[in-house]
Amino acid sequence: MLFTLPKLTYNYDSLEPYIDAKTMEIHYSKHHAGYTNNLNNAIKDTVFENQSIESILKTPNLPNAVRNNGGGYFNHCLFWDILSPNPEPISSEFKSLIEEKFGSFENMKEDFAKAAATRFGSGWAWLCCKNGELIICSTPNQDNPLMENSCGGTPILGLDVWEHAYYLNYQNRRPDYITAFWSIVNWKQVEINYRSSL
Ligand code: MN3
């Protein structure tokens, strides 16, 4: 079984001005396509060949090529999925769950932004669900919360803070990119991810 690059449900320029078309094009057609191809090459004729991506990521002591490209494949699939040019607002029910856990919706965004801004070098910030509880974490490189030595939750919202995700438009201003991200988060999809993680 080979992994395939999922089709984007919007155009490269659809997320402007928050994410520019050139960044989207390179990010999707070069970076994500590269992780997908490299993952397929890395799992060929191995025990991973017929496993789900989640099952692969949860395996202890992954070979580096599988870890990096498997994480890269999964992380970007989730990332494109929770972004939308016409994001639906958060439901009052899901918002209440966030408020219950973080005190307020704004507090959650602040904690998430802090995780994203303080991740040194390349990596990801995550909102996860672990045993029904919402938690925020970050991972280095293309690691994922499902992997060993990570938070162990199921990621439901993720932000790519590799420079390839924002440098053309934001250069060194990662915090501006993080702020812009909230304008294109499709909370309906995040809630679907949350419900299916339970
Ligand atoms: Mn990326």
PDB file of N, CA, C and O and ligand atoms in Angstrom, residues 27 31-32 35 72 75-76 79-80 123-124 142 160-162 164-165, ligand 1:
ATOM      1  N   HIS A  27       5.325  24.463  -0.609  1.00  0.00           N
ATOM      2  CA  HIS A  27       5.110  23.648   0.589  1.00  0.00           C
ATOM      3  C   HIS A  27       4.382  22.341   0.236  1.00  0.00           C
ATOM      4  O   HIS A  27       4.768  21.260   0.683  1.00  0.00           O
ATOM      5  N   HIS A  31       7.583  20.087  -0.712  1.00  0.00           N
ATOM      6  CA  HIS A  31       7.855  19.513   0.614  1.00  0.00           C
ATOM      7  C   HIS A  31       6.951  18.323   0.920  1.00  0.00           C
ATOM      8  O   HIS A  31       7.426  17.227   1.217  1.00  0.00           O
ATOM      9  N   HIS A  32       5.641  18.531   0.857  1.00  0.00           N
ATOM     10  CA  HIS A  32       4.740  17.437   1.227  1.00  0.00           C
ATOM     11  C   HIS A  32       4.845  16.276   0.233  1.00  0.00           C
ATOM     12  O   HIS A  32       4.844  15.108   0.628  1.00  0.00           O
ATOM     13  N   TYR A  35       8.005  14.338   1.185  1.00  0.00           N
ATOM     14  CA  TYR A  35       7.830  13.443   2.346  1.00  0.00           C
ATOM     15  C   TYR A  35       7.050  12.195   1.936  1.00  0.00           C
ATOM     16  O   TYR A  35       7.347  11.083   2.381  1.00  0.00           O
ATOM     17  N   GLY A  72       6.326  13.797   8.439  1.00  0.00           N
ATOM     18  CA  GLY A  72       6.095  14.848   7.442  1.00  0.00           C
ATOM     19  C   GLY A  72       4.844  14.590   6.621  1.00  0.00           C
ATOM     20  O   GLY A  72       4.076  15.511   6.333  1.00  0.00           O
ATOM     21  N   ASN A  75       1.722  14.971   9.253  1.00  0.00           N
ATOM     22  CA  ASN A  75       1.562  16.316   9.799  1.00  0.00           C
ATOM     23  C   ASN A  75       0.972  17.279   8.765  1.00  0.00           C
ATOM     24  O   ASN A  75       0.099  18.090   9.086  1.00  0.00           O
ATOM     25  N   HIS A  76       1.464  17.181   7.525  1.00  0.00           N
ATOM     26  CA  HIS A  76       0.956  18.097   6.501  1.00  0.00           C
ATOM     27  C   HIS A  76      -0.453  17.733   6.059  1.00  0.00           C
ATOM     28  O   HIS A  76      -1.238  18.622   5.738  1.00  0.00           O
ATOM     29  N   PHE A  79      -2.473  19.385   8.595  1.00  0.00           N
ATOM     30  CA  PHE A  79      -2.358  20.850   8.475  1.00  0.00           C
ATOM     31  C   PHE A  79      -3.273  21.393   7.368  1.00  0.00           C
ATOM     32  O   PHE A  79      -4.054  22.315   7.598  1.00  0.00           O
ATOM     33  N   TRP A  80      -3.191  20.806   6.162  1.00  0.00           N
ATOM     34  CA  TRP A  80      -4.047  21.305   5.070  1.00  0.00           C
ATOM     35  C   TRP A  80      -5.517  21.161   5.428  1.00  0.00           C
ATOM     36  O   TRP A  80      -6.345  21.979   5.044  1.00  0.00           O
ATOM     37  N   GLY A 123       9.749  22.731  13.672  1.00  0.00           N
ATOM     38  CA  GLY A 123       8.860  21.829  14.377  1.00  0.00           C
ATOM     39  C   GLY A 123       7.409  22.223  14.237  1.00  0.00           C
ATOM     40  O   GLY A 123       7.034  22.949  13.302  1.00  0.00           O
ATOM     41  N   TRP A 124       6.613  21.745  15.164  1.00  0.00           N
ATOM     42  CA  TRP A 124       5.162  21.924  15.113  1.00  0.00           C
ATOM     43  C   TRP A 124       4.607  22.237  16.494  1.00  0.00           C
ATOM     44  O   TRP A 124       5.142  21.764  17.503  1.00  0.00           O
ATOM     45  N   GLN A 142       9.887  16.751  12.186  1.00  0.00           N
ATOM     46  CA  GLN A 142       8.571  16.264  11.740  1.00  0.00           C
ATOM     47  C   GLN A 142       8.010  15.264  12.742  1.00  0.00           C
ATOM     48  O   GLN A 142       7.173  14.428  12.392  1.00  0.00           O
ATOM     49  N   ASP A 160       2.537  24.257  11.479  1.00  0.00           N
ATOM     50  CA  ASP A 160       3.889  24.043  10.977  1.00  0.00           C
ATOM     51  C   ASP A 160       4.699  25.306  11.218  1.00  0.00           C
ATOM     52  O   ASP A 160       4.361  26.374  10.692  1.00  0.00           O
ATOM     53  N   VAL A 161       5.753  25.225  12.047  1.00  0.00           N
ATOM     54  CA  VAL A 161       6.594  26.408  12.265  1.00  0.00           C
ATOM     55  C   VAL A 161       7.999  26.233  11.661  1.00  0.00           C
ATOM     56  O   VAL A 161       8.937  26.912  12.068  1.00  0.00           O
ATOM     57  N   TRP A 162       8.130  25.315  10.708  1.00  0.00           N
ATOM     58  CA  TRP A 162       9.359  25.277   9.907  1.00  0.00           C
ATOM     59  C   TRP A 162       9.443  26.589   9.116  1.00  0.00           C
ATOM     60  O   TRP A 162       8.405  27.114   8.684  1.00  0.00           O
ATOM     61  N   HIS A 164      10.171  26.958   6.122  1.00  0.00           N
ATOM     62  CA  HIS A 164       9.610  26.802   4.776  1.00  0.00           C
ATOM     63  C   HIS A 164       8.104  27.122   4.759  1.00  0.00           C
ATOM     64  O   HIS A 164       7.538  27.363   3.713  1.00  0.00           O
ATOM     65  N   ALA A 165       7.469  27.122   5.941  1.00  0.00           N
ATOM     66  CA  ALA A 165       6.025  27.371   6.028  1.00  0.00           C
ATOM     67  C   ALA A 165       5.678  28.861   6.005  1.00  0.00           C
ATOM     68  O   ALA A 165       4.525  29.212   5.762  1.00  0.00           O
TER      69      ALA A 165
HETATM   70 MN   MN3 B   1       6.045  21.950   6.306  1.00  0.00          MN
END
